[in-house]
Structures are given as C-alpha cells and as structure tokens.
mmCIF file of C-alpha atoms in Angstrom:
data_model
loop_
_atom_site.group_PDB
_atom_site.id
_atom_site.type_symbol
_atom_site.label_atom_id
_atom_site.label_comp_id
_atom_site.label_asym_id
_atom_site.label_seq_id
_atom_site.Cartn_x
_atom_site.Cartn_y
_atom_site.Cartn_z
ATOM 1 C CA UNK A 1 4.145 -14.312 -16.913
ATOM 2 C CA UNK A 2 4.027 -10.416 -16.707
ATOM 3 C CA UNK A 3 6.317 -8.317 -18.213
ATOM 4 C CA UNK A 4 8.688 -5.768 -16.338
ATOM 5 C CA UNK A 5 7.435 -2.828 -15.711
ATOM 6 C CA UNK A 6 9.347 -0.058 -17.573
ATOM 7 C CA UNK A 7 10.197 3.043 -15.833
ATOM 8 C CA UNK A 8 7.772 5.672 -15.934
ATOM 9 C CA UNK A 9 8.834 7.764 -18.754
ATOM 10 C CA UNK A 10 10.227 11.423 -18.432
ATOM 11 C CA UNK A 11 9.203 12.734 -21.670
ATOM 12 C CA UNK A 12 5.973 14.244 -20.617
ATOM 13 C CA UNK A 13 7.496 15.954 -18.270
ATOM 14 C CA UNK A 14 10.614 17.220 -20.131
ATOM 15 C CA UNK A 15 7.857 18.523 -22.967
ATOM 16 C CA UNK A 16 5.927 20.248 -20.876
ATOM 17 C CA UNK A 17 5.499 24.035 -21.935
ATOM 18 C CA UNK A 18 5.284 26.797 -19.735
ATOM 19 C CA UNK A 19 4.801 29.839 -22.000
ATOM 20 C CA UNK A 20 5.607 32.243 -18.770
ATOM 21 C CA UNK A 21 8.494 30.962 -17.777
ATOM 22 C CA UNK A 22 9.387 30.885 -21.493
ATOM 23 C CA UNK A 23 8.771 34.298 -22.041
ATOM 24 C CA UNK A 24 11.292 35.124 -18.825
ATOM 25 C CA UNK A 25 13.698 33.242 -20.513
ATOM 26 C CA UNK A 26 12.869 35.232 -23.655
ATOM 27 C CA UNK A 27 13.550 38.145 -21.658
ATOM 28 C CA UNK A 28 16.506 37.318 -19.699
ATOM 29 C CA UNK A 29 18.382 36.289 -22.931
ATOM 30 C CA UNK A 30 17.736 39.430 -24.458
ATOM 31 C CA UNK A 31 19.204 41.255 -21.212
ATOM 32 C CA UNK A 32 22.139 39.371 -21.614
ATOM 33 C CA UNK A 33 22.810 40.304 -24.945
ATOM 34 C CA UNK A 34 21.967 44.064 -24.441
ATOM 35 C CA UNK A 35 24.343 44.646 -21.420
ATOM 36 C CA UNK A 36 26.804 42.444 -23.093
ATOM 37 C CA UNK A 37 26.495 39.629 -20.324
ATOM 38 C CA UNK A 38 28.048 36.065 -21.183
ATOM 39 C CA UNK A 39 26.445 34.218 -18.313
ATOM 40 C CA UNK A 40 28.902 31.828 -17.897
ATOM 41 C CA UNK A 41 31.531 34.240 -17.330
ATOM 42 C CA UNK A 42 29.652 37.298 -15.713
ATOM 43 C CA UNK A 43 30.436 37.880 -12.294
ATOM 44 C CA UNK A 44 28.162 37.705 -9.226
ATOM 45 C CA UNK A 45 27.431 41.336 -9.583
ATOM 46 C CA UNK A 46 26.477 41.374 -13.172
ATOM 47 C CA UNK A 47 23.985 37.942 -12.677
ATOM 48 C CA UNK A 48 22.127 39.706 -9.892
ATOM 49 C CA UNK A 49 22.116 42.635 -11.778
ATOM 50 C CA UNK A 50 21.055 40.599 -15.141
ATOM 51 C CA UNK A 51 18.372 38.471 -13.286
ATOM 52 C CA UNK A 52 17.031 41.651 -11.583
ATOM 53 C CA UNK A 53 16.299 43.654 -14.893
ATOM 54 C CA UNK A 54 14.871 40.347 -16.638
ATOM 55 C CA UNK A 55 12.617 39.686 -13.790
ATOM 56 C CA UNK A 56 11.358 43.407 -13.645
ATOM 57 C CA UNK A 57 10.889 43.603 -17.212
ATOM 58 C CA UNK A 58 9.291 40.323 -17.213
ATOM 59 C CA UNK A 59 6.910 41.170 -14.847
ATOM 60 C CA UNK A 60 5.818 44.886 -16.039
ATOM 61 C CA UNK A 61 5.098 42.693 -19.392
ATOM 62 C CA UNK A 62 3.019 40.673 -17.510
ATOM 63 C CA UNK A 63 1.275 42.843 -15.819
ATOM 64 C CA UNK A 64 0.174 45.031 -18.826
ATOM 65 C CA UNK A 65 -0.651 41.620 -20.640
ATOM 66 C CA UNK A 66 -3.117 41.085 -18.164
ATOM 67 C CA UNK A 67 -4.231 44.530 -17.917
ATOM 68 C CA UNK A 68 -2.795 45.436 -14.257
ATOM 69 C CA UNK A 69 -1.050 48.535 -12.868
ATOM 70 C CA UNK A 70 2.543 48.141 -13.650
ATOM 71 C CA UNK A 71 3.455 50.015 -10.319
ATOM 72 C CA UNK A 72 2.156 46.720 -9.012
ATOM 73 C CA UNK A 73 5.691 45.379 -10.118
ATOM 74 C CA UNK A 74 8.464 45.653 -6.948
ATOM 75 C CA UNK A 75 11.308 48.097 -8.125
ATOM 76 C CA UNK A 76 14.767 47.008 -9.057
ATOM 77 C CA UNK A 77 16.948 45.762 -6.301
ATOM 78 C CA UNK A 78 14.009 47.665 -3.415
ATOM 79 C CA UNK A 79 14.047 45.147 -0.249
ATOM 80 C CA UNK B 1 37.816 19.635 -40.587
ATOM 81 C CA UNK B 2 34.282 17.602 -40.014
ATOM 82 C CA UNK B 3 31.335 17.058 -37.620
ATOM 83 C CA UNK B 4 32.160 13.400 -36.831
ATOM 84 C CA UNK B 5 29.509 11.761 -34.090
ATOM 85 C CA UNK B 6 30.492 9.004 -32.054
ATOM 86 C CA UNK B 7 29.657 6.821 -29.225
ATOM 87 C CA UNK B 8 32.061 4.626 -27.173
ATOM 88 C CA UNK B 9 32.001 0.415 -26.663
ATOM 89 C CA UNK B 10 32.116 -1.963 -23.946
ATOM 90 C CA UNK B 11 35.934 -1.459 -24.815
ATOM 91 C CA UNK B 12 36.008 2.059 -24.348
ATOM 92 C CA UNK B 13 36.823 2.201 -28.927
ATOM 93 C CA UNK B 14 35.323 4.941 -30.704
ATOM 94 C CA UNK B 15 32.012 3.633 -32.664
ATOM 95 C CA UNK B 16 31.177 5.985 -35.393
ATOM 96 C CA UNK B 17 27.324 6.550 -35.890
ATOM 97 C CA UNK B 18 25.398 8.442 -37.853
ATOM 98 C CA UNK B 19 22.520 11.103 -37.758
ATOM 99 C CA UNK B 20 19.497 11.821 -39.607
ATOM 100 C CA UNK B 21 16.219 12.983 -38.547
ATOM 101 C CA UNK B 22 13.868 10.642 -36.870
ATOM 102 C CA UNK B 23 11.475 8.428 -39.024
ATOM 103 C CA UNK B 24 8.509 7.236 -38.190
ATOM 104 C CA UNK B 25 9.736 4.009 -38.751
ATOM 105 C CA UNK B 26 12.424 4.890 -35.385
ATOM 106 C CA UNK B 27 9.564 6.106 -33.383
ATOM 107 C CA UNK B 28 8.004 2.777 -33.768
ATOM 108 C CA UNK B 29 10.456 1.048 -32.129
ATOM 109 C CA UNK B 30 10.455 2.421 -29.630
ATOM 110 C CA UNK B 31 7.206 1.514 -28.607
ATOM 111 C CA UNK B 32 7.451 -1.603 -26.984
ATOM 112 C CA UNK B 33 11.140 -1.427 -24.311
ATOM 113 C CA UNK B 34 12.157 2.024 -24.240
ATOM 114 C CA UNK B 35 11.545 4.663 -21.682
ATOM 115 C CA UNK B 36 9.887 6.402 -23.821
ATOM 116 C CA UNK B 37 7.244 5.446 -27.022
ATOM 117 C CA UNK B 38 8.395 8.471 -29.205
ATOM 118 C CA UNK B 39 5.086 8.010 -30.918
ATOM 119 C CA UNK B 40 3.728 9.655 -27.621
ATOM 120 C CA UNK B 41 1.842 13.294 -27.604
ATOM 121 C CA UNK B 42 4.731 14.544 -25.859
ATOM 122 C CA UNK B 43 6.632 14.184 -28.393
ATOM 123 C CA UNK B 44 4.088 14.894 -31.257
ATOM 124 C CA UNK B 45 4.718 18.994 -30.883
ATOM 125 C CA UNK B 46 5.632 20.750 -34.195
ATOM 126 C CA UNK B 47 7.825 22.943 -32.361
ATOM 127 C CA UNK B 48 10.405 19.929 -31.634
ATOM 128 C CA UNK B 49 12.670 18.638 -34.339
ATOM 129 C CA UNK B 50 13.761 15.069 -33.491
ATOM 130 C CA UNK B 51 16.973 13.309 -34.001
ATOM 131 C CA UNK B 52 17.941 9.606 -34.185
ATOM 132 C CA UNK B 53 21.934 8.869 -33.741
ATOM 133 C CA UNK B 54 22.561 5.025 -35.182
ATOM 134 C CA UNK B 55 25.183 2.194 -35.965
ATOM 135 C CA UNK B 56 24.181 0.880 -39.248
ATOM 136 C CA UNK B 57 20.386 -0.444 -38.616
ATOM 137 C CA UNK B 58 20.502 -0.387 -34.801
ATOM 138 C CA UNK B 59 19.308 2.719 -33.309
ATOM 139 C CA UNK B 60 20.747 4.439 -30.370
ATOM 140 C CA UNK B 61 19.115 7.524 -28.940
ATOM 141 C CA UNK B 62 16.678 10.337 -30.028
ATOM 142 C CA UNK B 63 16.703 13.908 -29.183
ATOM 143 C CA UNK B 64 14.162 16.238 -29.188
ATOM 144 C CA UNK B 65 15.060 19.856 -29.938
ATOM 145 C CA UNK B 66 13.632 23.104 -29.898
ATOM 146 C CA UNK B 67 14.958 25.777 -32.131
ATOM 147 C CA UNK B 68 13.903 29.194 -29.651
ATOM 148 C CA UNK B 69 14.564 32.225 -32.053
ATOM 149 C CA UNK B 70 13.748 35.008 -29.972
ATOM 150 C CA UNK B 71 15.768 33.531 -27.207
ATOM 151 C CA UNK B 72 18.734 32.674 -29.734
ATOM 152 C CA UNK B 73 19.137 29.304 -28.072
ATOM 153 C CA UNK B 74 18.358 25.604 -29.020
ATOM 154 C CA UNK B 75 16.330 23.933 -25.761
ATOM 155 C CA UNK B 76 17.473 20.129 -25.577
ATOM 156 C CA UNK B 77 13.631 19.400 -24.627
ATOM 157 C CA UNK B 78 14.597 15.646 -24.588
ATOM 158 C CA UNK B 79 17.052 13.251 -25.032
ATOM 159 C CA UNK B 80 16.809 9.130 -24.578
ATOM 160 C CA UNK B 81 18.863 6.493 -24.747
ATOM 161 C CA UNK B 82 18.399 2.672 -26.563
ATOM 162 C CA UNK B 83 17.544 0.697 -23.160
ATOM 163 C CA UNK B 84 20.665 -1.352 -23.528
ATOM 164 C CA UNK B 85 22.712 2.053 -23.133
ATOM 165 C CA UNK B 86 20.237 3.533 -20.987
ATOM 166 C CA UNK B 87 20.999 4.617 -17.010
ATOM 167 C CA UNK B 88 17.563 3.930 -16.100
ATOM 168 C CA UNK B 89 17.706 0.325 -17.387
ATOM 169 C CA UNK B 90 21.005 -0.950 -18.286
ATOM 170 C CA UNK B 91 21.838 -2.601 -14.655
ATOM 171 C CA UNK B 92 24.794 -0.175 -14.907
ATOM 172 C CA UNK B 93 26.164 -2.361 -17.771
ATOM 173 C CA UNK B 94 25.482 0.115 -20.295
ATOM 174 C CA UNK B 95 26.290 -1.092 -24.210
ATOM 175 C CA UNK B 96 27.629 2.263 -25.036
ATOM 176 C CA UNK B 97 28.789 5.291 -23.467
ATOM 177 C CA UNK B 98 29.153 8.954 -24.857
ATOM 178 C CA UNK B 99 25.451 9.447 -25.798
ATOM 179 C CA UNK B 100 24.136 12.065 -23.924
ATOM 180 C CA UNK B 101 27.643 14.438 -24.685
ATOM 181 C CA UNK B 102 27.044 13.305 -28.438
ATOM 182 C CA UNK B 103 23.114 14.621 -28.257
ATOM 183 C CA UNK B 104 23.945 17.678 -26.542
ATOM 184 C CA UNK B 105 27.251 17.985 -29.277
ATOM 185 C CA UNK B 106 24.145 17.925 -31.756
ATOM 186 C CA UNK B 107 22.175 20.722 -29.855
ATOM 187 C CA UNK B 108 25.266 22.878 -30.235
ATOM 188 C CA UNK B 109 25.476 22.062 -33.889
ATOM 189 C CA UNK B 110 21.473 22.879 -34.131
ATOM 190 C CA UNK B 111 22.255 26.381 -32.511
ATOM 191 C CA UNK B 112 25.099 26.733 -34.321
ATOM 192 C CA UNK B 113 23.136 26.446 -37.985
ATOM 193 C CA UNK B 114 20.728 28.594 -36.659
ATOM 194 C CA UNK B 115 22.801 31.588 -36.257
ATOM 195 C CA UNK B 116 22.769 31.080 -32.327
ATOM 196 C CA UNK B 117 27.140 30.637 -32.182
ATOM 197 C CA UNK B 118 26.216 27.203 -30.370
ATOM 198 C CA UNK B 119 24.330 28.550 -26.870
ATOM 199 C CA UNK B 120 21.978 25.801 -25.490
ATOM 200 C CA UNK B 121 19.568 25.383 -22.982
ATOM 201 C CA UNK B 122 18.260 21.942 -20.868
ATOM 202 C CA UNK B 123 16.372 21.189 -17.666
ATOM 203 C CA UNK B 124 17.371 18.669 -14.880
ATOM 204 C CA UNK B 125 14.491 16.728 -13.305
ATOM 205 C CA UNK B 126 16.623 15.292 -10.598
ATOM 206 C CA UNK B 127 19.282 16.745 -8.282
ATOM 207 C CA UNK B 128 21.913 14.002 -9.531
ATOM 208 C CA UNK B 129 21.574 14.828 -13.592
ATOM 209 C CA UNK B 130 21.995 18.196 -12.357
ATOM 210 C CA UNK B 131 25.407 17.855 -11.285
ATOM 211 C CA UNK B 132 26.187 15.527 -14.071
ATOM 212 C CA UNK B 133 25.638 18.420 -16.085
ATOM 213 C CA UNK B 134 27.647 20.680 -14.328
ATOM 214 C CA UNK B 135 30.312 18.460 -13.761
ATOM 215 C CA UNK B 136 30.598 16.817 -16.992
ATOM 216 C CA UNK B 137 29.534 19.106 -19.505
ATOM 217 C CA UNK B 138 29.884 22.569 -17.872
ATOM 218 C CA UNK B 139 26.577 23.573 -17.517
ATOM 219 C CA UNK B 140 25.636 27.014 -15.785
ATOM 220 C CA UNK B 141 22.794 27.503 -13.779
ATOM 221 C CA UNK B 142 20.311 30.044 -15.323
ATOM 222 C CA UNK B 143 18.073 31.798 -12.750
ATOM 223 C CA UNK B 144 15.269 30.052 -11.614
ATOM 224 C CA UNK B 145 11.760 31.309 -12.861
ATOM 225 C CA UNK B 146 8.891 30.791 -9.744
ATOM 226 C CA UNK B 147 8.845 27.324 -9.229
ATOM 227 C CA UNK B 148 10.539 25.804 -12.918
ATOM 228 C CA UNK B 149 12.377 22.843 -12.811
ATOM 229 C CA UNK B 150 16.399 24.522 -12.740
ATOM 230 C CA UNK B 151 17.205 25.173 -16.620
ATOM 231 C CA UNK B 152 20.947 24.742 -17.449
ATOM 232 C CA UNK B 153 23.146 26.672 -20.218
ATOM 233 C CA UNK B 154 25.964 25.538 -22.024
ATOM 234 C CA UNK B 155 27.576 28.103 -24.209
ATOM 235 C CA UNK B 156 31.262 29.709 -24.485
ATOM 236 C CA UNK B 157 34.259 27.495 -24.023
ATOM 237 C CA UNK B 158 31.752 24.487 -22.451
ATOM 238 C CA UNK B 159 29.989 24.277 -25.909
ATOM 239 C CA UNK B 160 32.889 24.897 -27.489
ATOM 240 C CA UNK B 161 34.814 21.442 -25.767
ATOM 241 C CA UNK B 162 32.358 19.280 -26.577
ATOM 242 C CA UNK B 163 31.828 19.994 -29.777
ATOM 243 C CA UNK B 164 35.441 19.814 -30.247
ATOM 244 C CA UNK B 165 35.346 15.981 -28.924
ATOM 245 C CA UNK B 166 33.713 15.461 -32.943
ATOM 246 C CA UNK B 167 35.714 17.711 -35.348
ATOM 247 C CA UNK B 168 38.089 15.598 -37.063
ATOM 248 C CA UNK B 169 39.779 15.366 -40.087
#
C-alpha cells in the first residue's frame, strides 16, 4: 500500500534569492533610516514618498550596473 | 528578566522548549514526514542560520534565518512546523500551538543580537498567511518590488509584543 503523499514543500520557494529585489530592499531600508521613516508608523505621504526615492535610486543603480543612461530612469513622482 | 520560549498544549498550558541550532542529526528527521527534508538544497545556503525549537528529545519546528546587514534586518526565509503541529497536515488537530509567534519571537531576538533593535522581514506565499500575519502578529506591508511575492515587516511596538509574550522572570 502507497504512502500519502506529503504536501509539496514550500521551502524552495521561500529560499529562493532574488538579488534585485534584494538590493531594492537594501535600498529602501536605507531610505528609511536616512529620512527618519519608521514604516510602520509613517504616514501615507511619507511611504509614497519613501517608496518613490528607493525605487528611483534603485533603478539609477541599476541602470549604471548595467551600463545604461541613467536618464533612462522615470523622475520622482513625474506621471 | 529572561528570553523564555514556549509553545502551547492540547490544553491550551504553557510547554517550555528549548533552542539550539539545528544538527544534522534534526535535519535527518525530517526526511521522511515533514513538509520539508531540511537536508534539501534549499536549505543548504550558507547565508541561512537554522534553528530547531524542542521538548526534551522531540523536535518541534526549524527556522531558517537570514542575518541581512546592509539592510539591518533578519529575513525569516523559512519556518516549519513538526507535522503533528503543522497547518498543512495536522487535520486541524494540531499537537501544539504558538510555533510560528515563537519562531518569529526568535527572528526578533536574531535582529536584536545583531545590532538591528529587533526589525524583521518575511514573505507570504498565499493570500490567507498574509493576513495571518497582519492580523496576528502586526505585520506591515513593505512595497512590492516588480512582481516579488509581498514581503512583510515587523518592527516597533509589533516586535516589541511578541517578544514580550517570552520575557519572564
């Protein structure tokens, strides 16, 4: 008689690594802790204007990373 | 005042455990009915530091961690529970309760002897963990990179009342 089948396990997925969106993360920490942003508490405001700088800065490092114009990079808070 | 983990019964009682870093000797038990073999790859990365929480001989969950110090955050890469205790396989008759708050409680003590002041990070596969994490343990949505699975913080007065539930005299 077979065995029951375990669940799939999550682990691979939970491990995976994703240096870029680790080196947002990187970024948006940093952010928080230069404009004296506690993300829990910050309001609306201050997360848009926290997430906007992190994902500008994130992406100008990118780009030079990879060796593309950083005017490339869509300004802060520019529809 | 110390760092006191526990887990909770059948009865809803207090069950004092203990924790120590995983052996290889816990790994290989879980090869054969948990979720997860911990001997896996997955698991294998240097960058992790893995926990085991147990009651005398019996083991009941590991926690992977990842100590991120440019970010100044511990990531709670992953956590599992013994199958008898575990949602995905207990029939909803779990043996004990309280593990996941106790293996997050240990990712706040990680950040906290790192110099971090307790901020840590964790990812929810599935729409319903998410809210358990909000709900339960306070977790704040961080903002969403592309198309990453959601990552969660807990920090500030969250971290601070769980890790409260385990300092006692």
């Amino acid at each position: 008689m077979n065995e029951p089948k375990r669940p799939a396990s999550d682990a691979e997925w939970y491990c995976r690594k994703d240096p870029e969106a680790d080196q947002f993360y990187e970024i948006f920490f940093k952010m928080c802790r230069k404009y004296h942003v506690s993300w829990c508490s910050a309001s609306e405001k201050e997360r848009l204007f926290i997430e906007e700088v992190s994902r500008v800065t994130y992406e100008r490092d990118r780009a030079t990373r990879l060796g593309l114009p950083v005017d490339s990079v869509r300004p802060a808070f520019a529809s | 005042m110390e760092f006191k983990p526990f887990i909770y019964n059948a009865k809803q009682e207090q069950i004092p455990v203990s924790i120590a870093p995983m052996t290889d000797a816990d790994a290989q038990k879980t090869i054969s009915a948990w979720q997860t073999a911990w001997t896996s790859d997955y698991l294998s990365d240097l960058r992790l530091e893995k926990y085991a929480a147990k009651l005398d001989e019996e083991l009941i969950a590991l926690g992977a961690y990842e100590i991120l110090k440019n970010a100044l955050v511990v990531h709670i890469a992953y956590m599992e529970a013994q199958p008898e205790s575990n949602p995905t396989l207990d029939d909803g008759n779990p043996k004990y309760t309280g593990i996941g708050r106790l293996m997050i409680a240990l990712g706040i003590k990680l950040s906290i002897d790192n110099g971090f002041a307790g901020d840590v990070i964790l990812e929810a596969k599935t729409t319903a963990l998410a809210k358990h994490y909000e709900k339960d343990f306070g977790a704040i949505l961080l903002p969403t990179f592309q198309s990453s699975a959601p990552r969660y913080l807990i920090a500030d007065d969250a971290a601070k009342q769980i890790f409260l539930t385990y300092l006692s005299e």
